[in-house]
Amino acid sequence: ASIYDLIQSACEKNDSKLIASFEMHKKAFTFGEMHLEAGKIAAGLVNLGIAPGDRVAVWGPNQPEWLVMKWACARAGFEMVNINPLYTSRELEYALEKVDAKMLVCPKTIGPLNYHAKVQELIPNLAEQDRFSLKVPSVPTLKKIVYYSCPEAEAGTFQWSELEQAGSDKDLKTVNEIIVDPHSIANIQFTSGTTGMPKAASLSHFNLINNAISLTASLNALLPSVHENSSFLNCLPLYHVFSFVGGSLIGAHNAVPNIYPAPGFNSAAAIKACADKKCTYLIGTPTMFTDIVNDPIRLDHDISSLDFAIVGGAPATPALVRKANTELGLQMAVGYGMTENSCATFLTYPGSSEDVTCNSVGFPIPGVEAKVIDENEKTLERGQIGELVTKGFVLFMGYVKDEEKTKESYTKDGYWKTGDLAVVREDGTLQISGRSKDMLIRGGENIQPTEIENFITTHEKVLDCYVIGVPSSRLGEEVAAYIQLKDDSVTKEDIIAFCKDGLARYKLPKYIKFTEEFPKTVTGKIQKYLLRDQAMEDFP
Ligand code: ATP
Ligand code: MG
């Protein structure tokens, strides 16, 4: 059994239903077409010497070939490695070496992104090499490169069209005879790199399928969100679990199409795709929702088909949840999870009180157990803050080539340590207080940056705000707030005066800086470790 069974069983019911549409590429697939294409590509990979258990790295933004590769690998038991589309050459090298990749598949160029140039940095003599057996000193396992979005042959590489045609009937027969172990790796997924260097997490077919099934159960039990005419607007990068599991896999499981607006996120493309395809369900990070809500072109398009959304991947402020609900006319649920837990582990649901949706991530999805513990791994009572730990089918298989780190990430009783601070509220829902690494301690008082961020973003002139601790010789740390304003009609003094009305004295920012942009990952997550570096210069 593999995640590919979802495609196969959907095909048995009705293979002419749509599975995916890439709006910018004007390329859509029915389940039947995807099955055919994945078969061709899997056979082509067999022909080029890829066998079950081999690692194929795919590096790029949302394009049809990305998704086809995913299903082709799943079908034949090849381990697909998802590489962040924005990686530099140096990061690519780190990732490929880390996982012992045998093949790299990527666009040659797409828009302003020139993957070929980055590959050439890694392999300067690519053009002179035997494309059947590359020699890459820093990544000795890497033997072949396939380019898509590459109309003309590029020396040293294979073209996508060649891969499509390479597989013989015999190769396809080989693919069809492969039996995939559900506990084998489907996916090596790099974490977002929000807190530092990304970690390579191994996820099995079993992990992924369980997450998709549990999430569907949670959604269906609470709202008939997935129905005959549903379609999902998937704005997230496919390389991330939230997009593939929370969108594509749930879609495949329910025979509902995913609409991918554009290779990278832009709110205008998302809004247009939503109006064109009458999407009913929207998934994205808080940054994406902020952009969609604030984009004026929204008013020129009918997106009233939307009835449901999941925001997740980073904290959503209550102000954002309220705004999305009223202005987009939908019911927003909040999802919480992480790469190492195969996607989501907690979910609120539409129809919950505003208090629950704005201040919690709801309850664990079926099959997930969770508790909040203290430093001695003692379970805490409701209302007490500690580290969230989780257990269940969705727990990953470990970090690649890093047994030590894998072991350290578990409690003595086998729960996985999320690194996030949380509180179980009186009503049993879970509130995430932030990452334990981001908590700041000022003069002995613990301060949660999210509390200050949530308050400052209620100011009508504030678009976005992030709070960090800045070293202080007297108090240990001081509060610093980076704020993006809607216009420049407010001063730092106004912000402080506003904060005095809602925050205890010791939580007031000592430093404020107005800024136009923040260091963020490709999914729009704030990289506070970079903001802290910046603060050393801004507030010496
Ligand atoms: P890295 O581990 O490389 O630093 P990362 O933790 O951001 O990156 P992901 O696995 O993509 O990588 O993200 C999981 C983290 O995102 C969680 O541990 C949590 O801190 C945060 N997160 C996800 N959903 C939510 C949410 N709804 N509310 C608050 N935080 C969230
Ligand atoms: Mg993490």
GROMACS .gro file of N, CA, C and O and ligand atoms in nm, residues 191-192 195 199 338 340 416 418 435, ligand 2:
model
   37
  191THR      N    1   1.243   2.058   0.676
  191THR     CA    2   1.161   2.150   0.755
  191THR      C    3   1.180   2.291   0.698
  191THR      O    4   1.268   2.314   0.615
  192SER      N    5   1.100   2.385   0.745
  192SER     CA    6   1.097   2.517   0.681
  192SER      C    7   1.224   2.600   0.699
  192SER      O    8   1.245   2.696   0.627
  195THR      N    9   1.384   2.826   1.222
  195THR     CA   10   1.468   2.849   1.339
  195THR      C   11   1.616   2.822   1.311
  195THR      O   12   1.698   2.831   1.401
  199LYS      N   13   1.597   2.072   0.863
  199LYS     CA   14   1.628   1.933   0.897
  199LYS      C   15   1.554   1.841   0.799
  199LYS      O   16   1.442   1.870   0.761
  338MET      N   17   0.326   2.030   1.193
  338MET     CA   18   0.465   2.049   1.153
  338MET      C   19   0.510   1.936   1.064
  338MET      O   20   0.446   1.831   1.057
  340GLU      N   21   0.747   1.722   1.090
  340GLU     CA   22   0.778   1.595   1.156
  340GLU      C   23   0.651   1.520   1.198
  340GLU      O   24   0.658   1.404   1.238
  416TRP      N   25   0.669   1.293   2.091
  416TRP     CA   26   0.760   1.377   2.014
  416TRP      C   27   0.754   1.521   2.065
  416TRP      O   28   0.645   1.577   2.082
  418THR      N   29   0.760   1.896   2.038
  418THR     CA   30   0.735   1.990   1.928
  418THR      C   31   0.824   2.115   1.934
  418THR      O   32   0.840   2.182   1.834
  435ARG      N   33   0.710   2.950   1.994
  435ARG     CA   34   0.820   2.853   2.000
  435ARG      C   35   0.898   2.874   2.129
  435ARG      O   36   0.920   2.988   2.170
  542MG      MG   37   1.038   2.287   1.333
   0.00000   0.00000   0.00000
